[in-house]
PDB file of C-alpha atoms in Angstrom:
ATOM      1  CA  MET J 977       0.115   0.391  -0.396  1.00 85.00           C
ATOM      2  CA  SER J 978       1.287   3.825  -1.016  1.00 89.00           C
ATOM      3  CA  LEU J 979       1.903   6.114   1.600  1.00 90.00           C
ATOM      4  CA  LYS J 980      -0.956   8.629   0.010  1.00 90.00           C
ATOM      5  CA  GLN J 981      -3.291   5.388   1.019  1.00 91.00           C
ATOM      6  CA  GLN J 982      -1.519   4.446   4.143  1.00 91.00           C
ATOM      7  CA  ARG J 983      -2.281   8.171   5.059  1.00 91.00           C
ATOM      8  CA  LEU J 984      -5.725   8.254   3.688  1.00 91.00           C
ATOM      9  CA  GLN J 985      -7.024   5.290   5.865  1.00 94.00           C
ATOM     10  CA  ILE J 986      -5.464   7.028   8.975  1.00 94.00           C
ATOM     11  CA  GLU J 987      -7.093   9.937   8.366  1.00 93.00           C
ATOM     12  CA  ALA J 988     -10.615   8.241   7.477  1.00 95.00           C
ATOM     13  CA  LYS J 989     -10.420   6.847  11.009  1.00 96.00           C
ATOM     14  CA  ARG J 990     -10.250  10.473  12.624  1.00 96.00           C
ATOM     15  CA  SER J 991     -13.405  11.536  10.194  1.00 96.00           C
ATOM     16  CA  THR J 992     -15.307   8.367  11.734  1.00 97.00           C
ATOM     17  CA  GLY J 993     -14.129   9.431  14.945  1.00 97.00           C
ATOM     18  CA  VAL J 994     -15.809  12.920  14.589  1.00 97.00           C
ATOM     19  CA  LEU J 995     -18.976  11.265  13.218  1.00 97.00           C
ATOM     20  CA  PHE J 996     -19.785   9.192  15.758  1.00 97.00           C
ATOM     21  CA  CYS J 997     -19.351  12.007  18.220  1.00 96.00           C
ATOM     22  CA  VAL J 998     -21.223  14.415  16.676  1.00 96.00           C
ATOM     23  CA  LEU J 999     -23.979  11.751  15.545  1.00 95.00           C
ATOM     24  CA  GLY J1000     -23.981  10.694  19.140  1.00 94.00           C
ATOM     25  CA  ALA J1001     -23.949  14.201  20.864  1.00 95.00           C
ATOM     26  CA  ILE J1002     -27.327  14.936  18.597  1.00 94.00           C
ATOM     27  CA  MET J1003     -28.882  11.774  19.711  1.00 91.00           C
ATOM     28  CA  ALA J1004     -28.372  12.331  23.587  1.00 91.00           C
ATOM     29  CA  ALA J1005     -29.939  16.313  22.417  1.00 91.00           C
ATOM     30  CA  VAL J1006     -32.969  14.581  20.523  1.00 88.00           C
ATOM     31  CA  SER J1007     -33.554  11.617  23.215  1.00 88.00           C
ATOM     32  CA  LEU J1008     -33.218  13.900  26.078  1.00 88.00           C
ATOM     33  CA  TRP J1009     -36.267  16.142  24.542  1.00 88.00           C
ATOM     34  CA  VAL J1010     -38.009  12.860  23.725  1.00 85.00           C
ATOM     35  CA  LEU J1011     -37.561  12.261  27.423  1.00 86.00           C
ATOM     36  CA  LEU J1012     -39.048  15.275  29.011  1.00 87.00           C
ATOM     37  CA  GLY J1013     -41.566  15.505  26.462  1.00 87.00           C
ATOM     38  CA  ASP J1014     -42.768  12.218  27.620  1.00 85.00           C
ATOM     39  CA  PRO J1015     -40.682   9.647  30.198  1.00 84.00           C
ATOM     40  CA  GLN J1016     -42.584   7.079  29.850  1.00 86.00           C
ATOM     41  CA  ASN J1017     -41.471   6.519  26.405  1.00 79.00           C
ATOM     42  CA  ILE J1018     -39.730   3.331  25.396  1.00 82.00           C
ATOM     43  CA  GLY J1019     -38.203   4.853  22.158  1.00 78.00           C
ATOM     44  CA  GLY J1020     -36.670   7.975  24.055  1.00 79.00           C
ATOM     45  CA  TRP J1021     -35.339   5.878  26.616  1.00 82.00           C
ATOM     46  CA  LEU J1022     -34.146   3.159  23.672  1.00 81.00           C
ATOM     47  CA  SER J1023     -32.753   6.287  21.835  1.00 82.00           C
ATOM     48  CA  ALA J1024     -31.039   7.287  24.852  1.00 84.00           C
ATOM     49  CA  VAL J1025     -28.561   3.844  24.604  1.00 89.00           C
ATOM     50  CA  THR J1026     -27.343   5.209  21.215  1.00 88.00           C
ATOM     51  CA  PRO J1027     -24.965   7.852  22.286  1.00 91.00           C
ATOM     52  CA  LEU J1028     -23.705   5.978  24.980  1.00 92.00           C
ATOM     53  CA  ILE J1029     -22.135   3.784  22.290  1.00 93.00           C
ATOM     54  CA  LEU J1030     -21.135   6.170  19.810  1.00 94.00           C
ATOM     55  CA  ILE J1031     -19.744   8.892  21.825  1.00 95.00           C
ATOM     56  CA  PRO J1032     -17.347   6.087  23.425  1.00 96.00           C
ATOM     57  CA  LEU J1033     -16.826   4.369  19.655  1.00 96.00           C
ATOM     58  CA  GLY J1034     -15.922   8.003  18.515  1.00 96.00           C
ATOM     59  CA  VAL J1035     -13.427   8.604  21.032  1.00 97.00           C
ATOM     60  CA  PHE J1036     -11.929   5.297  20.573  1.00 97.00           C
ATOM     61  CA  ASN J1037     -11.307   6.202  16.959  1.00 97.00           C
ATOM     62  CA  LEU J1038      -9.997   9.450  17.591  1.00 97.00           C
ATOM     63  CA  VAL J1039      -7.129   8.143  20.094  1.00 97.00           C
ATOM     64  CA  THR J1040      -6.911   5.419  17.466  1.00 97.00           C
ATOM     65  CA  TYR J1041      -6.409   7.957  14.806  1.00 96.00           C
ATOM     66  CA  ARG J1042      -3.654  10.411  16.513  1.00 96.00           C
ATOM     67  CA  ARG J1043      -1.708   6.975  17.992  1.00 97.00           C
ATOM     68  CA  GLU J1044      -1.665   5.647  13.998  1.00 95.00           C
ATOM     69  CA  LEU J1045      -0.823   9.177  12.677  1.00 94.00           C
ATOM     70  CA  ALA J1046       2.179   9.372  15.081  1.00 94.00           C
ATOM     71  CA  ALA J1047       3.926   6.338  14.610  1.00 94.00           C
ATOM     72  CA  PHE J1048       3.481   6.442  11.352  1.00 93.00           C
ATOM     73  CA  GLU J1049       5.083   9.621  10.686  1.00 92.00           C
ATOM     74  CA  ALA J1050       7.983   8.202  13.406  1.00 93.00           C
ATOM     75  CA  GLU J1051       8.508   5.816  10.868  1.00 91.00           C
ATOM     76  CA  HIS J1052       7.972   7.539   7.147  1.00 90.00           C
ATOM     77  CA  GLY J1053       8.375  11.384   8.135  1.00 86.00           C
ATOM     78  CA  GLU J1054       6.164  14.011   9.090  1.00 87.00           C
ATOM     79  CA  ASP J1055       4.556  14.678   5.139  1.00 84.00           C
ATOM     80  CA  ALA J1056       5.267  11.220   4.137  1.00 85.00           C
ATOM     81  CA  GLY J1057       1.814  10.542   2.318  1.00 84.00           C
ATOM     82  CA  ARG J1058       0.312  13.779   2.193  1.00 84.00           C
ATOM     83  CA  GLN J1059      -0.760  15.510  -1.263  1.00 81.00           C
ATOM     84  CA  ASP J1060      -0.001  18.942  -2.377  1.00 79.00           C
ATOM     85  CA  PRO J1061      -3.131  20.854  -3.205  1.00 79.00           C
ATOM     86  CA  VAL J1062      -4.062  21.812  -7.221  1.00 79.00           C
ATOM     87  CA  ALA J1063      -3.140  25.644  -7.379  1.00 70.00           C
TER      88      ALA J1063
END
């Protein structure tokens, strides 16, 4: 696998981690809103579980991204696999 592909694969972990954290925060707000409206709604309680899964998974992806990026840059150099923007 080329250095560009390796960097893209590592960057995908960051994107996934951010996405999971954002979606988890949105789901937490929505489930809180539903539960405040009707505390007996089972759907609100079930949707409250989703952020408890998404946010830790997102944080795990972000930590993994930082660890893999540091190892990649230590092995290949800081600019390895970067694509220069087209001017």
